[in-house]
Coordinates of C-alpha atoms and ligand atoms in Angstrom, one line a residue:
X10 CA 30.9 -3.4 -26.4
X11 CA 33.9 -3.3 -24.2
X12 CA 34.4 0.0 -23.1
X13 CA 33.4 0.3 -19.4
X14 CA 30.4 2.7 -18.5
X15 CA 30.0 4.8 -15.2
X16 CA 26.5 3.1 -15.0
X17 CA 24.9 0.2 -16.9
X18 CA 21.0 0.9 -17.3
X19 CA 18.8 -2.1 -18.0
X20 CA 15.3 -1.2 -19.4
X21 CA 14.3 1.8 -21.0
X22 CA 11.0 2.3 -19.0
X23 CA 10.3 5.3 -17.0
X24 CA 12.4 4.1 -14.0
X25 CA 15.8 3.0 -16.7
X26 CA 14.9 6.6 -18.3
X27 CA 14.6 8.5 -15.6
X28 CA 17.8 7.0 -14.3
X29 CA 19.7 7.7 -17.4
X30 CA 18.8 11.1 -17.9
X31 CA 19.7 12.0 -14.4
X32 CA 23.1 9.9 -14.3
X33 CA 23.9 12.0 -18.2
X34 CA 22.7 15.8 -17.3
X35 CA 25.7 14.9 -14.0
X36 CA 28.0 14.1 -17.0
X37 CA 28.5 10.4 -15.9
X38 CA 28.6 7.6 -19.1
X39 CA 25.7 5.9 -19.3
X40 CA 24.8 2.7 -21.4
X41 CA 20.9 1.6 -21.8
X42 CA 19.9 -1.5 -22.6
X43 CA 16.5 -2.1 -23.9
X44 CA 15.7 -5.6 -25.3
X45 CA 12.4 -4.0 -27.5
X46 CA 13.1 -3.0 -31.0
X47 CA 12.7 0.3 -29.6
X48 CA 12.0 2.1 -26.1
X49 CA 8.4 1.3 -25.1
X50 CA 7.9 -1.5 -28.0
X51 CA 6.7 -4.4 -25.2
X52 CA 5.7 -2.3 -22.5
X53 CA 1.9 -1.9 -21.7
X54 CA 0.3 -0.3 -18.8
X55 CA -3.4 1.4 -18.6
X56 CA -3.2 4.0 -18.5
X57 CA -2.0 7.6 -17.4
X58 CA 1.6 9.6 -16.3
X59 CA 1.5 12.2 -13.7
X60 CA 2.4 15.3 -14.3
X61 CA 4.0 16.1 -11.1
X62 CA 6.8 13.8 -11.3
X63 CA 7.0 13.9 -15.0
X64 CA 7.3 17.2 -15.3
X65 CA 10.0 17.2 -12.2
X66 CA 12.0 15.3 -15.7
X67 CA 10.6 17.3 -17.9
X68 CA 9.0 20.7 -17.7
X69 CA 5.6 21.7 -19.8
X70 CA 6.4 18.0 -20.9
X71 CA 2.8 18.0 -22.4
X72 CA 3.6 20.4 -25.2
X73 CA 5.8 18.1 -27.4
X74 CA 5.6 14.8 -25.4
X75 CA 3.1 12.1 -27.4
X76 CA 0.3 12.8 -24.7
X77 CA -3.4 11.6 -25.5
X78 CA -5.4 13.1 -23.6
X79 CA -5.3 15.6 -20.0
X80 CA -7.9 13.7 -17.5
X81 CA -10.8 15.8 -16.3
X82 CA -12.8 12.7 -14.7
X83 CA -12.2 10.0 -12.5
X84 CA -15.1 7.2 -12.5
X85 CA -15.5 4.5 -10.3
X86 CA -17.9 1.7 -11.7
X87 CA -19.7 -0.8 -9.3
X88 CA -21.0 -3.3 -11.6
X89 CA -23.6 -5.9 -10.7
X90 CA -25.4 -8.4 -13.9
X91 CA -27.7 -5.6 -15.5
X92 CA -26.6 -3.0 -13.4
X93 CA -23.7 -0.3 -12.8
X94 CA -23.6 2.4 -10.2
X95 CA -21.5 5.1 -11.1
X96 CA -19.5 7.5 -9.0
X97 CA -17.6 10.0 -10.4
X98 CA -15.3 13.0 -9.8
X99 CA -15.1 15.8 -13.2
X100 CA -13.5 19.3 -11.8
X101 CA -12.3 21.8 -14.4
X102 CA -9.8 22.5 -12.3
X103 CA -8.0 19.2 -13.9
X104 CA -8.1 21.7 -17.4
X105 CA -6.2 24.5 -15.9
X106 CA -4.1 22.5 -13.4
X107 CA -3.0 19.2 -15.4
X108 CA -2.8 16.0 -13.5
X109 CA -2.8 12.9 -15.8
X110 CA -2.2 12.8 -19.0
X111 CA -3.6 9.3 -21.0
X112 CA -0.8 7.9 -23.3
X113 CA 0.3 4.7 -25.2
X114 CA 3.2 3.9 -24.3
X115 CA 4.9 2.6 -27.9
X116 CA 4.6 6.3 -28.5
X117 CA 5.8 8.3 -25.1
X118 CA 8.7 5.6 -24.0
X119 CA 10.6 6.7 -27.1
X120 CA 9.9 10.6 -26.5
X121 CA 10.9 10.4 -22.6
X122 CA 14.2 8.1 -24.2
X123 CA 15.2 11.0 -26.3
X124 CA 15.5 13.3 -23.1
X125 CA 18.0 10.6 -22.2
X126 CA 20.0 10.1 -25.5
X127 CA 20.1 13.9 -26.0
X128 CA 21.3 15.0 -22.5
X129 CA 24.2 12.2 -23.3
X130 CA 23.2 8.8 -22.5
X131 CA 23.7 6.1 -24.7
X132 CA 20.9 3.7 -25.8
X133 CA 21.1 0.3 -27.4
X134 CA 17.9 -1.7 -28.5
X135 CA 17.5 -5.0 -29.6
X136 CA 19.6 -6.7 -26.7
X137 CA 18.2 -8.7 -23.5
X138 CA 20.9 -8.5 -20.8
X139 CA 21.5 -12.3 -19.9
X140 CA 23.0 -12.2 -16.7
X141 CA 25.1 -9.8 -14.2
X142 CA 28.7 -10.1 -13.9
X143 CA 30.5 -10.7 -11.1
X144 CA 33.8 -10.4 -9.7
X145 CA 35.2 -11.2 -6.3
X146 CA 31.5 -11.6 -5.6
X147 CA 30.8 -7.9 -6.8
X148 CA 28.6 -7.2 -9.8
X149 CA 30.9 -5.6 -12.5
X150 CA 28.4 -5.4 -15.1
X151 CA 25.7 -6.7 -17.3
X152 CA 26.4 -10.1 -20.2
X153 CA 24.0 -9.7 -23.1
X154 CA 24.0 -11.4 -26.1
X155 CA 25.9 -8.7 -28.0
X156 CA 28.9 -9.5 -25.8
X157 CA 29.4 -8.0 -21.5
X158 CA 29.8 -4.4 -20.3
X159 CA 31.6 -3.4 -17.3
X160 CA 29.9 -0.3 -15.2
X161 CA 30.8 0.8 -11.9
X162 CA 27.1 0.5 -10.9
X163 CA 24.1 -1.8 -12.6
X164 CA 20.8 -0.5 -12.6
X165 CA 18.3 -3.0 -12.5
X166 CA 15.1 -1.2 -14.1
X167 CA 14.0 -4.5 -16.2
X168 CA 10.4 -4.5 -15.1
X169 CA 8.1 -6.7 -12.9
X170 CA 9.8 -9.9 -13.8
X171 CA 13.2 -8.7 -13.2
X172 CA 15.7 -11.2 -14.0
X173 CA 18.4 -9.2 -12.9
X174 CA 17.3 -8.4 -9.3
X175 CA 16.8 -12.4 -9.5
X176 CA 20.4 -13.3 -10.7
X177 CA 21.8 -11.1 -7.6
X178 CA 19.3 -12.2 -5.3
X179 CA 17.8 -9.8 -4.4
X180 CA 14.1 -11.1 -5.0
X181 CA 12.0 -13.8 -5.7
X182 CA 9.6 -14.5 -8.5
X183 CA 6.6 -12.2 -7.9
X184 CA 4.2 -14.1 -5.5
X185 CA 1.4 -15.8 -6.8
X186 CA -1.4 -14.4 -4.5
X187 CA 0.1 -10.7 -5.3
X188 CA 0.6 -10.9 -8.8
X189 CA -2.3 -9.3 -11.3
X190 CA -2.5 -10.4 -14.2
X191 CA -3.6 -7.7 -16.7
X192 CA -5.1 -8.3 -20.3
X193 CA -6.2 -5.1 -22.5
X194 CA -7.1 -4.0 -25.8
X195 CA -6.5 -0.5 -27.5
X196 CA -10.1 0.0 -29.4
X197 CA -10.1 2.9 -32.4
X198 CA -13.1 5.0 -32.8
X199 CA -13.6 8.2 -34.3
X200 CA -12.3 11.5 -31.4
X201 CA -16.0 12.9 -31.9
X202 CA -17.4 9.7 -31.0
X203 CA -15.2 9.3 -27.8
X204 CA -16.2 13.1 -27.3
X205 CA -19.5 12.4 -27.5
X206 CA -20.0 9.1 -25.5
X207 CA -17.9 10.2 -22.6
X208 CA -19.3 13.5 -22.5
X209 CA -15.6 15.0 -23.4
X210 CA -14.2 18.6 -24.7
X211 CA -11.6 18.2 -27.0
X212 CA -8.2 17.1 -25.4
X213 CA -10.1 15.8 -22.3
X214 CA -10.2 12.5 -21.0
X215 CA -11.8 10.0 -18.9
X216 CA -9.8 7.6 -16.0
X217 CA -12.1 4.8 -14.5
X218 CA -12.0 2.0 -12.4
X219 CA -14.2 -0.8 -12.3
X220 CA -15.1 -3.8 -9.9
X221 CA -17.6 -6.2 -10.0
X222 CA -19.4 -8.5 -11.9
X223 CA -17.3 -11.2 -13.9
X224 CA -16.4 -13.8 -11.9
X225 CA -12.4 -13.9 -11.4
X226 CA -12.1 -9.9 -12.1
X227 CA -10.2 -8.5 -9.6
X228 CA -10.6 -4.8 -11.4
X229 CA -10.9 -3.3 -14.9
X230 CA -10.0 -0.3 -16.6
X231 CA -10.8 2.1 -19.0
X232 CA -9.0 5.3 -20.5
X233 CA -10.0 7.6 -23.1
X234 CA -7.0 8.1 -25.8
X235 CA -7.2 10.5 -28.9
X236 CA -8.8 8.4 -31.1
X237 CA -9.0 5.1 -29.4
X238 CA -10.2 3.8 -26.0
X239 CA -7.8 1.3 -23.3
X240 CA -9.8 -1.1 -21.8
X241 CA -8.8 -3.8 -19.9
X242 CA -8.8 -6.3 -16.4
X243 CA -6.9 -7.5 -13.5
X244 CA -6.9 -11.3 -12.4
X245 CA -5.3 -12.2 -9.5
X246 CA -3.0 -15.1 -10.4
X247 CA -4.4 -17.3 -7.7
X248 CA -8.0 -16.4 -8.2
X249 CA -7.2 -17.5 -11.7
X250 CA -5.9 -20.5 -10.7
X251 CA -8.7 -21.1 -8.4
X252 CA -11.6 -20.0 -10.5
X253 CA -10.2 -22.7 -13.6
X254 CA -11.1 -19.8 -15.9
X255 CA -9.4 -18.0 -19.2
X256 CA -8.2 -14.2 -18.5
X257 CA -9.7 -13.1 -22.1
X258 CA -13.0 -15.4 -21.1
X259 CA -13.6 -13.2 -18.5
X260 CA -12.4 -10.2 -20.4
X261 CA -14.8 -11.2 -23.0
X262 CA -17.6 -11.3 -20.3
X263 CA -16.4 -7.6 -18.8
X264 CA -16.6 -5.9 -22.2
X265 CA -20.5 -7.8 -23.0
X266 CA -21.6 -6.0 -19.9
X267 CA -24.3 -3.9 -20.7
X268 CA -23.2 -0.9 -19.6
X269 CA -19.5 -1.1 -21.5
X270 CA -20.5 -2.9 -24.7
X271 CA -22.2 0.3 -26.0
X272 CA -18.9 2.5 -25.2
X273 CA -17.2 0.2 -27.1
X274 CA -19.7 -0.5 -29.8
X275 CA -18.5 -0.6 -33.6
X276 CA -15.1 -0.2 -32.0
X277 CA -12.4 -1.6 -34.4
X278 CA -9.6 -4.3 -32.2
X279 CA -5.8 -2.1 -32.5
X280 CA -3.9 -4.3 -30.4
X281 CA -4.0 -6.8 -27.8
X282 CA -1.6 -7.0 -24.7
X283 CA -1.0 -8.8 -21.4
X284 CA 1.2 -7.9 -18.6
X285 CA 2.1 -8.4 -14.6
X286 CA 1.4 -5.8 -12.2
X287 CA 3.3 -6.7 -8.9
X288 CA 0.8 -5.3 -6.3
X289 CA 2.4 -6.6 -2.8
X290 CA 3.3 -3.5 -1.5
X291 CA 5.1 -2.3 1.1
X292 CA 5.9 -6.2 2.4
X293 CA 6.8 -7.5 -1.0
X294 CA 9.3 -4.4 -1.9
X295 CA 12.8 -6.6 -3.0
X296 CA 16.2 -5.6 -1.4
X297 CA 16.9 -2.9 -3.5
X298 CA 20.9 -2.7 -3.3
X299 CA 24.2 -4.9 -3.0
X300 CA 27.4 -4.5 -4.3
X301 CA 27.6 -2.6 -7.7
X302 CA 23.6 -2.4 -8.4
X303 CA 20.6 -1.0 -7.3
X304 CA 17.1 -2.0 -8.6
X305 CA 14.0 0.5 -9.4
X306 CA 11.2 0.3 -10.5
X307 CA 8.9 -2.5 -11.2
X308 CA 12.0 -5.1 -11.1
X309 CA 11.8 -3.7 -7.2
X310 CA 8.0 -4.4 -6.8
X311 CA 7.8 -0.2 -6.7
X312 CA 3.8 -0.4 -7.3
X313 CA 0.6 1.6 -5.5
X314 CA -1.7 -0.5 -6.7
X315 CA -4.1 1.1 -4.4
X316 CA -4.0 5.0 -5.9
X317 CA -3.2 2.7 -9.2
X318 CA 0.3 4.3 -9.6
X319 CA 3.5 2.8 -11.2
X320 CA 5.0 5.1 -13.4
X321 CA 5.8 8.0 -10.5
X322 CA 7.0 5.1 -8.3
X323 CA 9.3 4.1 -11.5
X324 CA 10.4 7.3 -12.8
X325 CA 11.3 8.5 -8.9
X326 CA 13.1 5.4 -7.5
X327 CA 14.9 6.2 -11.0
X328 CA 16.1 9.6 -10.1
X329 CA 16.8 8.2 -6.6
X330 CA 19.0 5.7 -7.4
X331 CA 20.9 7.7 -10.5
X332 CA 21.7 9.8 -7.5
X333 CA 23.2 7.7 -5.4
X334 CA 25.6 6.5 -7.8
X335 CA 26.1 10.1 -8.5
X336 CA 27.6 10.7 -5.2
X337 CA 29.4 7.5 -4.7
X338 CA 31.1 8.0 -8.3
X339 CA 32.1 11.1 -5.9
X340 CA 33.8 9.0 -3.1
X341 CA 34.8 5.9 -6.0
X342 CA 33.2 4.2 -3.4
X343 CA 30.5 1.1 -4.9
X344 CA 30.1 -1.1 -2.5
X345 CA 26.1 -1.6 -1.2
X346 CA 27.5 0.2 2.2
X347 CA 27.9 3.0 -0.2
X348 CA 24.9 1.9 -2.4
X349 CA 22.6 1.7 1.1
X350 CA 21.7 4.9 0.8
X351 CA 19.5 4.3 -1.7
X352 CA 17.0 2.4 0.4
X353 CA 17.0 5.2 2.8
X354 CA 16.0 7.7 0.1
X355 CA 13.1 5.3 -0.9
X356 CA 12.2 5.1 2.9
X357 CA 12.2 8.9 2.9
X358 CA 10.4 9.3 -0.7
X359 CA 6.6 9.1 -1.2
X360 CA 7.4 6.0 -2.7
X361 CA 8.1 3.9 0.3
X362 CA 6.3 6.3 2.7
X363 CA 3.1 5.5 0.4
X364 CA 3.6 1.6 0.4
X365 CA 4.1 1.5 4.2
X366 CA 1.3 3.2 4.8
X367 CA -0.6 0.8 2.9
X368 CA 1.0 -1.9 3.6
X369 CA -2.0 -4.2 5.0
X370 CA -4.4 -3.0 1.8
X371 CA -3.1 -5.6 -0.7
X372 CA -3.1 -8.5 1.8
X373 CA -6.7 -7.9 3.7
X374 CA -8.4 -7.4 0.1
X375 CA -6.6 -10.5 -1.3
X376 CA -7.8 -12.0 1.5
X377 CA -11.3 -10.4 1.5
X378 CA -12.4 -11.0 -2.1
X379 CA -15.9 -10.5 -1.0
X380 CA -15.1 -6.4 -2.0
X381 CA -14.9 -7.4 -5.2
X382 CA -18.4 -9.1 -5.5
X383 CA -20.6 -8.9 -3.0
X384 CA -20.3 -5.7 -2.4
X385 CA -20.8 -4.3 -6.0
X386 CA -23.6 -6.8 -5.9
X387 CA -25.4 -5.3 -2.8
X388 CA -25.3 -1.5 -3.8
X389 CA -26.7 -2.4 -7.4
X390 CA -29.6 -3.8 -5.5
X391 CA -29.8 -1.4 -3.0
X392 CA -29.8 1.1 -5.7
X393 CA -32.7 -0.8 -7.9
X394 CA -34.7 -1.3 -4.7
X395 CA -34.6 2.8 -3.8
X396 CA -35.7 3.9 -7.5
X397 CA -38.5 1.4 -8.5
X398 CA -41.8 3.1 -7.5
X399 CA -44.9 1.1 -6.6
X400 CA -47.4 1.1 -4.1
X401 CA -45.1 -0.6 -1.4
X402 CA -45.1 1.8 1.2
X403 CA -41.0 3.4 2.0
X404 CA -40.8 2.0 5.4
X405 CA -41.7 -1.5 4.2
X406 CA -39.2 -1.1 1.2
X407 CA -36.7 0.5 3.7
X408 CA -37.1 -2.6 5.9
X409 CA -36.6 -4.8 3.0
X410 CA -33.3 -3.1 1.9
X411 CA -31.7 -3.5 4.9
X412 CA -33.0 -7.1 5.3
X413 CA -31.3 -7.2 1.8
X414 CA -28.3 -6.1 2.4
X415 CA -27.9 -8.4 6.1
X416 CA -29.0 -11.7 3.9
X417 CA -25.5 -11.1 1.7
X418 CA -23.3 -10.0 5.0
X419 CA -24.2 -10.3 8.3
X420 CA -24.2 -7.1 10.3
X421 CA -20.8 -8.2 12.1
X422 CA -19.1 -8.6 9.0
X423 CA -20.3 -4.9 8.1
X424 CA -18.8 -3.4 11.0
X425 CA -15.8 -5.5 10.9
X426 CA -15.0 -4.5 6.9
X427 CA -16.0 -0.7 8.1
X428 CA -13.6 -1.4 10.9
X429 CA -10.4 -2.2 8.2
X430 CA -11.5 0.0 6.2
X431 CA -11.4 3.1 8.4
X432 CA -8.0 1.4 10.3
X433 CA -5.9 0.6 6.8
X434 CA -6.9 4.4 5.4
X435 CA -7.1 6.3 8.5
Ligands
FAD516 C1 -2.4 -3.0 -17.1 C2 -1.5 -2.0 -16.4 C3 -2.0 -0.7 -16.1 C4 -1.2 0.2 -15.5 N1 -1.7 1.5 -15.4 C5 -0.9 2.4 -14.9 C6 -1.3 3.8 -14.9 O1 -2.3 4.1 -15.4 N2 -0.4 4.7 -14.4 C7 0.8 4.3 -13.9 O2 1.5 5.2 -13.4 N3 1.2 3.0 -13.9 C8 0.4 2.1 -14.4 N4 0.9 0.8 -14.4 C9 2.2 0.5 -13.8 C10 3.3 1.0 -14.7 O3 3.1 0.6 -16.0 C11 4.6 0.4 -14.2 O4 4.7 0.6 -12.8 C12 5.8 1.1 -14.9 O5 5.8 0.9 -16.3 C13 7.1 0.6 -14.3 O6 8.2 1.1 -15.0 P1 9.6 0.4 -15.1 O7 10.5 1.3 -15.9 O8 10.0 0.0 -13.8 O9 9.3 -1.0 -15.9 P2 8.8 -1.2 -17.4 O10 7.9 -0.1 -17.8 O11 8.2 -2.5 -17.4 O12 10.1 -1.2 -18.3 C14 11.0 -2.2 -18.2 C15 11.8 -2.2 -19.5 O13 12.9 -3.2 -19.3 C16 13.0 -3.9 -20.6 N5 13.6 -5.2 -20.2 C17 13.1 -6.2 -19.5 N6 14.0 -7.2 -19.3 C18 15.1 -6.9 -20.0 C19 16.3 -7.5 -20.3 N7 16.6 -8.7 -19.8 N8 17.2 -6.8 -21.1 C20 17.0 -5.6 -21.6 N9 15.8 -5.0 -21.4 C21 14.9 -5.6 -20.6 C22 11.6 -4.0 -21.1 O14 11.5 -4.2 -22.5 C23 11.0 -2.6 -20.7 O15 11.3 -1.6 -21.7 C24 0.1 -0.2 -15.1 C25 0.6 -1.4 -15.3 C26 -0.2 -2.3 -16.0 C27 0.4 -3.7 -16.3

């Protein structure tokens, strides 16, 4: 591997893909690195692809792609010991209009690389760039262990831990109290019995969020595949820390809940996974150019953890920063002056746009764990407490409620969390 590339892409996720593709169709050389035995071989996520800015890549992308399921419902769990409330959104619009479509990765990374390889791009698995090279303090290219390669522009796109991005310091390591630690299982059960227990047509599928609950959780998740469901939690590293417990302890505990268990029940264990989710936002986004590279993706920090989006944030910054190259291959020109432009297409995108609107979420829930607990806690009650009939009389049980619900937070810290609420969304 001497030859010298228009663009070196590490990481064949959707933000290396999307980069490739784009960089090829525009006729440049492109060389992709991927350290898996294949595209999509150690990447895990939750989870769903958007259609809109999948199918931006690659139109009616649904018909051959490896998709699982279209979503049709969005469910919103509150969980309390016993208890779940339950808030959901099912429109049938989200069968005529697609929006999300579930997938397993192993399968759809290598579909979405093909787009790449076939427009031109050329991919090489098996190989973990080492380091960036540098000359006259410019990165020149990429060192693996199969020998270096020169490229007019590196694209970092080597995921949340982003060595790369590291080397040419450009970040740090994620930070603790903003890094999520996710553990999930892929369970296998029959398509019927998925139908039947989520209440599915054929093809459709569930999305759901849940909070509450096990101690140390700071969310889980559940999507319905084919023939298998994902299911899985967040643990804030520090919380983890903190709390002295086990990730898969408290996994352990989320899938005993009564309300999961019998989803999952007779279930048969596929596959087991853990990965980082970088969910600092706006304020934790790394410098994203410098001379001869730009970084996308997840090795940028490129995460709405909020609307629980990654891959549009990947597979756009992608396209974005293919681009860029694209025009300074135009004016030979790779210095990060040239590269700069870049950042000022993220600023423009939804994908910084998005983060800076958000930009005080991840830090006041981090810092108000209380969302995650006593408040799944307090509607469970407040729920049991409306629907158990007796012969207390409604104004005493009102009365009791809200005594209830004041005992667990004071009425200042009510309209102070309404207050950030309304402020951070508003
Ligand atoms: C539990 C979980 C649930 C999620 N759910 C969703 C969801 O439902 N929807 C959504 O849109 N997003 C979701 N995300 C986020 C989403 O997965 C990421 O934002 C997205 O995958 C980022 O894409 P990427 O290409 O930047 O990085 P990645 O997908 O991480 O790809 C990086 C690639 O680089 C390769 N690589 C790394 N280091 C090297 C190296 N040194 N040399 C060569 N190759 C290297 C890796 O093998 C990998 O293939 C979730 C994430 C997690 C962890």
């Amino acid at each position: 591997m001497t030859e010298k590339f228009d663009s070196v892409v590490v990481g064949a996720g959707p933000a290396g893909i999307a980069a490739a593709y784009t960089m090829a169709k525009a006729g440049l050389s492109v060389l992709v690195l991927e350290k898996g035995e294949k595209p999509g071989a150690k990447n895990m996520f939750g989870g769903v692809i958007f259609r809109h800015h999948t199918e931006k890549l690659a139109p009616e992308f649904w018909k051959t792609a490896p998709v699982e399921r279209h979503v049709v419902e969005y469910q919103y769990w509150f969980l309390s010991e016993q208890s779940h409330l339950l808030v959901s959104h099912r429109n049938q619009r989200f069968n005529n209009q697609f929006n999300a479509f579930t997938v397993h990765r192993a399968k759809f990374d290598p579909w979405f690389a093909k787009l790449a390889e076939d427009a031109g791009a050329m991919i090489i698995n098996r190989t973990t760039v080492d380091d960036v090279m540098k000359e006259d303090g410019k990165i020149v290219g990429v060192r693996s262990e199969r020998g270096d390669v020169k490229a007019d522009v590196v694209i970092a796109a080597d995921g949340v831990n982003s060595m790369l991005a590291k080397q040419a310091g450009l970040r740090e390591e994620t930070p603790e109290d903003v890094a999520v630690l996710a553990v999930k299982e892929v369970i296998a059960l029959p398509k019927q019995r998925i139908e039947e227990r989520f209440n599915l047509g054929s093809d459709e599928g569930i999305a759901a969020l849940l909070v509450g609950f096990a101690p140390g959780m700071h969310a889980g998740f559940m999507y319905t595949n084919r023939d298998t469901i994902s299911i899985g939690i967040g643990v804030n590293i520090r919380d983890l820390d903190k709390s002295k417990r086990r990730p898969n302890e408290i996994f352990e505990q989320f899938k005993h809940h009564p309300s999961i268990a019998p989803l999952i029940k007779d279930g048969e264990l596929k596959e087991y996974s853990a990965h980082l989710i970088p969910e600092g936002g706006y304020d934790y986004v790394s410098n994203v150019c410098t001379d001869g590279m730009l970084v996308a993706g997840d090795a940028a920090m490129l995460v709405n953890a909020i609307n629980w989006e990654g891959t549009n944030l990947a597979m756009t910054s992608g396209v974005l920063a293919a681009e860029t190259v694209i025009a300074a291959k135009k004016r030979n020109d790779f210095s990060s002056n040239s590269l700069f432009a870049y950042r000022q297409q993220l600023e423009d995108s939804f994908v910084l746009k998005d983060l800076k609107k958000y930009r005080n979420v991840p830090k006041f829930f981090s810092a108000n764990p209380h969302f995650f607990t006593q408040y799944p806690e307090a509607i469970n009650e407040l729920a049991y407490m409306w629907h158990v009939v007796d012969d207390e009389l409604k104004a005493d049980r009102i009365r009791r409620m809200k005594a209830d619900l004041f005992k667990r937070r004071s009425r200042l810290g009510l309209v102070r969390d309404a207050y950030h609420l309304w402020r951070m969304f508003s």
